[in-house]
Coordinates of C-alpha atoms in Angstrom, one line a residue:
M101 CA -13.5 13.7 12.2
K102 CA -13.0 17.4 11.5
L103 CA -11.7 17.7 8.0
L104 CA -9.6 20.5 6.5
A105 CA -11.1 22.0 3.4
L106 CA -9.5 20.6 0.3
L107 CA -7.1 23.1 -1.0
T108 CA -6.0 22.5 -4.6
C109 CA -3.6 24.9 -6.4
L110 CA -2.4 24.6 -10.0
L111 CA 1.2 24.3 -11.0
G112 CA 0.7 24.8 -14.7
S113 CA -1.2 21.6 -15.6
Q114 CA -0.2 20.1 -12.3
N115 CA -1.9 20.3 -8.9
Y116 CA -1.3 19.6 -5.3
T117 CA -3.4 19.1 -2.2
T118 CA -2.6 20.8 1.2
V119 CA -2.1 18.2 3.9
A120 CA -1.4 20.7 6.7
N121 CA -0.7 24.4 7.0
H122 CA -0.8 24.8 10.8
G123 CA -0.6 22.7 13.9
P124 CA -0.8 22.8 17.7
A125 CA 2.8 24.2 18.0
G126 CA 2.6 26.9 15.3
T127 CA 2.1 27.6 11.6
Y128 CA 5.5 26.2 10.4
C129 CA 4.9 22.6 9.1
A130 CA 7.8 20.6 7.6
F131 CA 9.7 17.3 7.4
P132 CA 6.7 14.9 6.9
G133 CA 6.7 11.1 7.2
A134 CA 3.8 8.9 6.3
C135 CA 2.5 5.3 6.2
R136 CA -0.8 3.4 6.0
M137 CA -2.1 2.3 9.4
A138 CA -3.6 -1.1 10.2
D139 CA -7.1 0.2 9.8
G140 CA -6.4 1.3 6.2
R141 CA -6.1 5.1 6.9
I142 CA -3.0 7.1 6.0
I143 CA -1.2 9.0 8.8
V144 CA 1.2 11.9 8.1
V145 CA 3.6 13.0 10.9
F146 CA 5.4 16.3 10.7
Y147 CA 7.6 18.8 12.4
N148 CA 5.5 21.7 13.8
G149 CA 6.8 25.0 15.3
T150 CA 7.7 28.6 14.5
G151 CA 10.4 28.0 12.0
H152 CA 13.0 25.6 10.5
V153 CA 14.5 25.3 14.1
T154 CA 12.2 26.3 16.9
R155 CA 14.3 27.3 19.9
T156 CA 13.1 26.6 23.4
D157 CA 13.2 30.4 24.2
Q158 CA 10.8 30.9 21.3
R159 CA 8.4 28.2 22.4
K160 CA 8.5 26.1 25.5
G161 CA 9.7 22.6 24.4
G162 CA 10.9 23.9 21.0
G163 CA 9.4 22.3 18.0
A164 CA 7.0 19.4 18.3
I165 CA 5.7 16.4 16.2
A166 CA 2.2 16.7 15.0
Y167 CA 0.0 14.4 12.9
T168 CA -2.9 14.4 10.6
I169 CA -5.0 11.4 9.1
S170 CA -6.7 10.8 5.8
G171 CA -9.5 8.3 5.4
D172 CA -10.0 8.9 1.7
E173 CA -6.6 8.2 0.2
G174 CA -5.2 11.7 0.6
R175 CA -8.1 13.7 -0.7
T176 CA -8.9 15.3 2.7
W177 CA -7.0 15.5 6.0
S178 CA -8.0 15.7 9.7
E179 CA -7.3 18.8 11.9
P180 CA -3.6 18.5 12.9
A181 CA -3.1 17.3 16.5
M182 CA -0.1 16.8 18.8
L183 CA 1.8 13.5 18.8
L184 CA 5.0 14.2 20.7
D185 CA 6.3 17.3 22.5
T186 CA 9.3 17.0 24.9
E187 CA 11.5 19.6 26.6
E188 CA 13.8 19.8 23.5
D189 CA 13.2 20.4 19.8
D190 CA 11.7 17.1 18.4
R191 CA 12.1 17.0 14.7
D192 CA 12.3 15.2 11.3
P193 CA 9.8 12.5 12.1
S194 CA 9.0 9.4 10.0
I195 CA 6.5 6.7 10.7
S196 CA 6.3 3.0 9.8
L197 CA 3.8 0.2 10.1
L198 CA 5.9 -2.9 11.0
R199 CA 4.9 -6.4 10.0
D200 CA 3.8 -7.3 13.5
G201 CA 1.3 -4.4 13.5
R202 CA 3.3 -1.9 15.5
L203 CA 3.5 1.8 14.5
M204 CA 7.0 3.0 15.0
L205 CA 8.0 6.7 15.0
S206 CA 11.6 7.7 14.3
Y207 CA 13.0 11.2 14.8
F208 CA 15.8 13.2 16.4
R209 CA 16.2 15.9 19.0
L210 CA 18.1 19.2 19.1
G211 CA 19.1 21.2 22.1
T212 CA 18.6 24.8 21.1
V213 CA 19.7 27.1 24.0
P214 CA 22.2 28.6 24.3
V215 CA 23.5 27.0 21.1
L216 CA 22.4 24.2 18.8
T217 CA 23.5 20.8 20.1
G218 CA 22.6 17.4 18.7
D219 CA 20.9 15.2 21.2
G220 CA 20.4 12.0 19.2
V221 CA 18.2 9.6 17.3
Y222 CA 15.1 8.2 18.9
I223 CA 12.3 5.8 18.1
A224 CA 8.9 5.6 19.8
E225 CA 6.4 2.8 19.6
I226 CA 2.9 4.3 19.2
V227 CA 0.3 2.5 21.4
A228 CA -3.3 2.3 20.5
G229 CA -5.3 5.4 21.0
V230 CA -8.0 5.4 23.7
E231 CA -11.4 7.1 23.4
T232 CA -13.1 7.6 26.7
R233 CA -16.8 7.5 27.0
D234 CA -19.3 8.3 29.7
G235 CA -17.1 10.9 31.2
G236 CA -14.2 8.5 31.4
S237 CA -16.0 5.6 33.0
S238 CA -15.4 3.3 30.0
A239 CA -13.0 3.1 27.1
A240 CA -12.9 1.6 23.7
R241 CA -9.4 0.5 22.5
T242 CA -8.3 0.1 18.9
N243 CA -6.1 -2.6 17.4
P244 CA -2.3 -2.2 17.3
G245 CA -1.1 0.1 14.6
T246 CA -4.3 2.2 14.7
F247 CA -5.3 5.7 15.8
I248 CA -8.7 6.9 16.7
L249 CA -9.6 10.6 17.1
P250 CA -9.5 12.3 19.4
L251 CA -6.7 10.9 21.4
S252 CA -7.7 11.4 25.0
Q253 CA -4.6 10.1 26.8
K254 CA -0.9 10.6 26.5
T255 CA 0.3 8.6 23.5
F256 CA 3.8 7.9 24.8
N257 CA 5.5 7.2 28.1
S258 CA 9.0 6.3 29.0
R259 CA 8.6 2.7 28.1
H260 CA 7.8 3.5 24.5
V261 CA 10.6 6.0 23.7
R262 CA 14.1 4.8 23.2
K263 CA 17.4 6.6 22.2
L264 CA 19.3 4.6 19.5
Q265 CA 22.2 6.9 18.8
H266 CA 23.8 9.9 20.5
D267 CA 24.5 13.2 18.7
A268 CA 23.1 12.1 15.3
G269 CA 20.2 12.8 13.1
T270 CA 17.7 10.9 11.0
S271 CA 15.1 11.7 8.5
S272 CA 14.0 8.2 7.4
P273 CA 11.5 5.6 8.5
V274 CA 12.4 2.4 10.2
R275 CA 12.6 -0.3 7.4
D276 CA 11.2 -3.7 8.2
F277 CA 12.9 -6.4 6.1
G278 CA 11.2 -9.4 7.8
N279 CA 12.4 -12.1 10.2
G280 CA 13.0 -9.5 12.8
L281 CA 15.5 -7.4 10.7
L282 CA 14.9 -3.6 11.1
M283 CA 17.1 -0.8 9.8
L284 CA 17.2 2.9 10.1
G285 CA 19.4 5.3 8.2
S286 CA 21.1 8.1 10.2
Y287 CA 24.0 10.6 9.9
H288 CA 26.4 12.9 11.8
I289 CA 28.4 15.7 10.3
D290 CA 30.1 13.9 7.3
Q291 CA 29.3 10.3 8.2
P292 CA 26.3 8.2 7.2
Y293 CA 25.2 5.2 9.4
V294 CA 22.8 2.3 9.5
I295 CA 21.2 1.5 12.9
R296 CA 20.3 -2.2 12.8
S297 CA 18.2 -4.6 14.8
A298 CA 18.1 -8.4 14.3
D299 CA 15.5 -9.1 17.0
N300 CA 12.6 -6.9 15.9
G301 CA 13.7 -3.8 17.8
K302 CA 14.7 -5.3 21.2
T303 CA 18.3 -4.4 20.7
W304 CA 20.1 -2.1 18.2
Q305 CA 23.6 -1.6 16.8
V306 CA 25.1 1.2 14.8
F307 CA 27.2 0.5 11.7
D308 CA 29.2 2.9 9.6
I309 CA 28.8 3.3 5.8
P310 CA 32.4 4.1 4.6
N311 CA 32.3 7.6 3.1
G312 CA 35.4 7.2 0.9
G313 CA 36.7 10.6 2.1
K314 CA 33.6 12.4 0.8
H315 CA 31.5 14.8 3.0
L316 CA 28.3 12.8 3.1
D317 CA 26.6 15.0 5.7
A318 CA 23.0 14.0 5.9
E319 CA 19.9 11.9 5.2
T320 CA 20.3 8.2 4.5
D321 CA 17.6 5.7 3.4
I322 CA 17.7 1.9 2.6
I323 CA 15.8 -0.5 0.4
E324 CA 16.0 -4.2 -0.3
L325 CA 16.9 -5.3 -3.8
V326 CA 14.6 -8.1 -5.2
Q327 CA 16.9 -10.1 -7.6
S328 CA 19.8 -9.8 -5.2
R329 CA 17.8 -11.2 -2.3
E330 CA 16.9 -14.2 -4.4
L331 CA 20.6 -14.8 -5.2
T332 CA 21.8 -14.4 -1.6
T333 CA 19.1 -16.1 0.4
G334 CA 17.2 -18.2 -2.2
E335 CA 14.0 -16.5 -1.2
S336 CA 11.6 -14.5 -3.3
C337 CA 11.4 -11.0 -2.0
G338 CA 7.9 -10.2 -0.9
E339 CA 6.9 -6.6 -1.5
P340 CA 6.6 -4.3 1.5
P341 CA 3.1 -3.5 2.9
G342 CA 1.3 -1.2 0.6
S343 CA 3.7 -1.4 -2.3
A344 CA 1.4 -2.2 -5.2
G345 CA 1.5 0.0 -8.3
V346 CA -0.5 0.6 -11.4
G347 CA 0.7 1.7 -14.8
S348 CA -0.4 4.6 -17.1
V349 CA 0.8 6.6 -20.0
A350 CA 3.5 9.0 -19.1
D351 CA 2.6 12.7 -19.3
A352 CA 4.9 14.3 -16.8
P353 CA 7.7 16.5 -18.1
S354 CA 11.2 15.0 -17.5
L355 CA 13.9 17.4 -16.5
G356 CA 16.7 15.1 -17.8
K357 CA 17.5 11.8 -19.5
S358 CA 18.2 8.4 -18.0
Q359 CA 21.1 8.6 -15.5
T360 CA 23.2 5.6 -14.8
G361 CA 24.5 4.9 -11.4
N362 CA 27.7 3.0 -10.8
P363 CA 26.7 -0.7 -10.9
S364 CA 26.9 -2.2 -7.4
P365 CA 28.8 -5.4 -6.7
A366 CA 26.6 -8.5 -7.1
P367 CA 25.0 -10.0 -5.3
A368 CA 23.9 -7.3 -2.8
R369 CA 20.7 -7.5 -0.8
F370 CA 20.5 -3.9 0.5
Y371 CA 20.9 -0.5 -1.2
A372 CA 21.5 2.7 0.8
V373 CA 21.4 6.2 -0.7
M374 CA 22.7 9.3 1.0
R375 CA 23.1 13.1 0.6
G376 CA 26.4 14.6 -0.3
H377 CA 27.7 18.1 0.7
N378 CA 28.7 20.1 -2.4
C379 CA 28.8 16.8 -4.4
N380 CA 26.3 14.3 -5.9
G381 CA 24.4 11.9 -3.8
H382 CA 26.1 8.6 -3.1
Y383 CA 25.0 5.0 -2.6
S384 CA 26.3 1.9 -0.8
T385 CA 25.3 -1.8 -0.8
S386 CA 25.4 -4.6 1.7
N387 CA 24.4 -8.2 2.1
D388 CA 23.7 -8.1 5.8
G389 CA 23.2 -4.5 6.8
K390 CA 26.4 -4.5 8.9
N391 CA 29.1 -4.5 6.3
W392 CA 28.7 -1.7 3.7
T393 CA 30.7 -1.0 0.5
V394 CA 32.5 2.4 0.2
A395 CA 29.9 4.9 -0.9
E396 CA 30.0 5.8 -4.6
D397 CA 28.6 8.6 -6.7
I398 CA 25.1 8.0 -7.7
G399 CA 25.4 10.3 -10.8
F400 CA 23.3 13.3 -9.8
P401 CA 22.8 15.8 -6.9
L402 CA 20.1 15.2 -4.3
H403 CA 19.1 16.1 -0.7
C404 CA 16.9 14.2 1.7
P405 CA 16.4 11.0 -0.4
V406 CA 13.7 8.5 0.2
L407 CA 13.2 5.1 -1.6
H408 CA 9.9 3.2 -2.3
R409 CA 9.1 0.2 -4.4
V410 CA 5.9 0.0 -6.5
Q411 CA 4.5 -2.5 -9.0
L412 CA 4.3 -1.6 -12.6
D413 CA 1.4 -2.0 -15.1
V414 CA -1.1 -3.5 -12.7
E415 CA -4.6 -3.7 -14.1
K416 CA -6.9 -0.9 -12.9
G417 CA -8.5 -1.9 -9.6
R418 CA -6.0 -4.8 -9.0
G419 CA -4.9 -3.2 -5.7
E420 CA -8.4 -2.6 -4.4
K421 CA -8.6 -5.8 -2.4
S422 CA -6.4 -6.8 0.5
T423 CA -5.9 -9.9 2.5
E424 CA -4.8 -8.0 5.6
P425 CA -6.3 -4.9 7.2
G426 CA -4.5 -1.7 6.0
Q427 CA -2.5 -3.4 3.3
V428 CA -2.7 -3.2 -0.4
A429 CA -2.9 -6.4 -2.4
I430 CA 0.3 -7.2 -4.4
V431 CA 1.0 -9.6 -7.2
P432 CA 4.1 -11.9 -6.6
K433 CA 6.8 -11.8 -9.2
H434 CA 5.2 -8.7 -10.9
P435 CA 7.6 -6.2 -12.4
T436 CA 8.4 -3.4 -10.0
A437 CA 10.1 0.0 -10.0
I438 CA 12.0 1.8 -7.3
L439 CA 11.2 5.4 -6.7
L440 CA 13.7 7.9 -5.4
A441 CA 12.3 11.3 -4.4
H442 CA 14.5 14.1 -3.1
R443 CA 15.2 17.9 -3.0
V444 CA 17.4 19.4 -5.8
P445 CA 16.4 20.3 -8.3
A446 CA 13.4 21.9 -6.4
T447 CA 11.2 18.8 -5.4
A448 CA 11.8 16.0 -7.8
L449 CA 12.0 12.2 -8.3
H450 CA 14.0 9.6 -10.2
Y451 CA 12.8 6.0 -10.8
S452 CA 14.7 2.8 -11.7
L453 CA 13.4 -0.2 -13.6
D454 CA 16.6 -2.2 -13.0
E455 CA 17.1 -2.3 -9.2
C456 CA 18.9 0.9 -8.8
K457 CA 21.5 0.3 -11.6
T458 CA 20.2 3.2 -13.7
W459 CA 17.8 6.1 -12.9
K460 CA 15.4 8.0 -15.1
G461 CA 14.8 11.6 -14.2
P462 CA 14.7 14.0 -12.6
I463 CA 11.0 14.6 -12.9
Q464 CA 9.7 17.7 -11.1
I465 CA 7.1 17.1 -8.3
D466 CA 6.9 20.8 -7.3
S467 CA 8.7 24.0 -7.8
C468 CA 9.1 24.6 -4.1
G469 CA 12.4 23.6 -2.4
G470 CA 11.5 22.2 1.0
A471 CA 11.1 18.5 0.0
Y472 CA 11.9 15.8 2.6
P473 CA 9.4 13.6 0.7
C474 CA 7.8 10.3 1.6
F475 CA 5.5 7.9 -0.2
V476 CA 2.4 5.9 0.4
T477 CA 0.9 3.5 -2.2
C478 CA -2.8 4.0 -2.6
R479 CA -5.4 1.2 -2.8
D480 CA -5.8 1.6 -6.6
G481 CA -2.0 1.2 -7.1
S482 CA -1.3 4.9 -7.6
V483 CA 1.3 6.6 -5.4
L484 CA 0.9 9.5 -3.0
V485 CA 4.0 11.7 -2.5
I486 CA 4.1 14.0 0.5
Y487 CA 6.6 16.8 0.9
Y488 CA 6.9 20.4 2.4
T489 CA 7.4 23.8 0.9
E490 CA 9.8 25.7 3.4
G491 CA 9.5 29.4 4.2
T492 CA 7.9 31.3 7.1
S493 CA 4.5 29.8 6.3
S494 CA 5.8 26.4 5.3
H495 CA 3.1 23.7 4.8
I496 CA 2.8 20.1 3.8
R497 CA 1.6 19.1 0.3
C498 CA 0.8 15.9 -1.5
R499 CA 0.4 14.8 -5.1
R500 CA -0.7 11.6 -6.7
F501 CA 0.7 9.8 -9.7
T502 CA 0.9 6.4 -11.4
V503 CA 4.0 4.6 -12.6
S504 CA 4.5 2.5 -15.7
K505 CA 7.5 1.5 -17.9
K506 CA 6.7 4.5 -20.0
G507 CA 7.1 6.9 -17.1
I508 CA 5.1 8.9 -14.5
S509 CA 1.5 10.2 -15.0
W510 CA 0.1 12.7 -12.6
Q511 CA -3.4 12.4 -11.3
E512 CA -5.8 14.9 -9.7
L513 CA -6.8 14.3 -6.1
K514 CA -10.6 14.8 -6.2
K515 CA -13.0 14.6 -3.3
N516 CA -15.5 11.7 -3.5

C-alpha cells in the first residue's frame, strides 16, 4: 500500500494529521465520512473536485467521491483513489459498516448546469474489492465489508446504487439500530427528515421532523438513547460497533461552560440533532423513528452535527481485543458519553454524560471552519475525529483524543 507521508502541524500545543490533500478528481477535498471496516482498517470517504461545488462544465461528471484507508489507527493513509463518479456532482459522502457486514455509502447528487438543482439522496452498497492476478486469469475476493488495494474492477453497478429521496440532501451515515432498523438523516430547504427502513434496507420510507416554524435547513443525525431504550423495549442497549472509549485527565481548553438542552419527553428511544439557519441547532426525539417531537432549541449554534457514543474511563488497553473482525471490544453496562461534533465556532465538539440532556463545551478541535466531522473509535479506546478545512486547497484532517468524566484529552498521532 502506498502511504502518504505523515504531515503533522502544530496548533499551539495541539496537532493534526493530514488524511488527504488531493484526489483523483482534483485538489479540493471535503465532507469526509469514516468507519472501521470488517478487516479492522479505517476507511475515510470524501468529496473530491475543484471546489465546494464542482460544476460539470469545470470537470466532466462534476465532483466525485474518493477514499483513503489507514491500517495503523489513523497515523498514515493510503494514496486517495476513486470510489464513485457519475455524470452529476456526487457529494457529502458518509460510510457505515452495518451489523451484517455490509459497507453502505450514503451521499447526494447535484445537477450543476445550467443552474444548481437538487437530484436526491442515494445509498450504495459497496461490494468486496477484487484483486486480479496472473493478468486477470484468477482473482482473490475479500470478505464483505472489506476493501483491498488496488481496486481493479468497478466497485458499483446499478444493482448497488439506490435513490431514497428526491431533491434532498444528506451529510450523515446510515445508522444501524439492530433487528433490521436502519435510519438516515436528510434535509430539504427548511425541513429535516428521517429516512427509515425496518427490513434492513430492502424498503425505505421518509418521515418529517416537525420544525416548529423554524428554518432548519440542513444536516441531521440520529443516535439511540441507552436508558430510554431499556424503558421502552426492556432491552439493554448494546453499543454500536467500535464504540469503546478510554478515559484520561482533561487538558483541552473549553470554550464555554456546560450547556443544558431542553429535557426531552421520557421515555424516548431516538434523539436527532439538526442545523438551524440563523438560529441555534435543534433536536427532536422519537420512540419508533417515524413519529418525531416538534424540534426544540438545543441551546447553542451548530452546523453539520454528528453524534457518536463512547465508553468512559475504560482501563488502558481494554479495547485492544475484539470478538469480531474489525470491531472494538466493549464492556456492557459501562458508563458512556455521547459526542457531538460540529462547525461553529470553527471546528468544535460538545459532549454529554446524561444522554443528551446537558452538553459540555464547546471544545475547539481546530481553528479552521470547514468541519463536517465524523468519528471512529480506535482499538485502544481513544477517538479519531476527521474533518475538513475549506478554501481553495481544502484538505482532510484528523485528530485523536480520549474522553473521561473530567473532559477531553488530546493525543498525538505518532507513527509506529
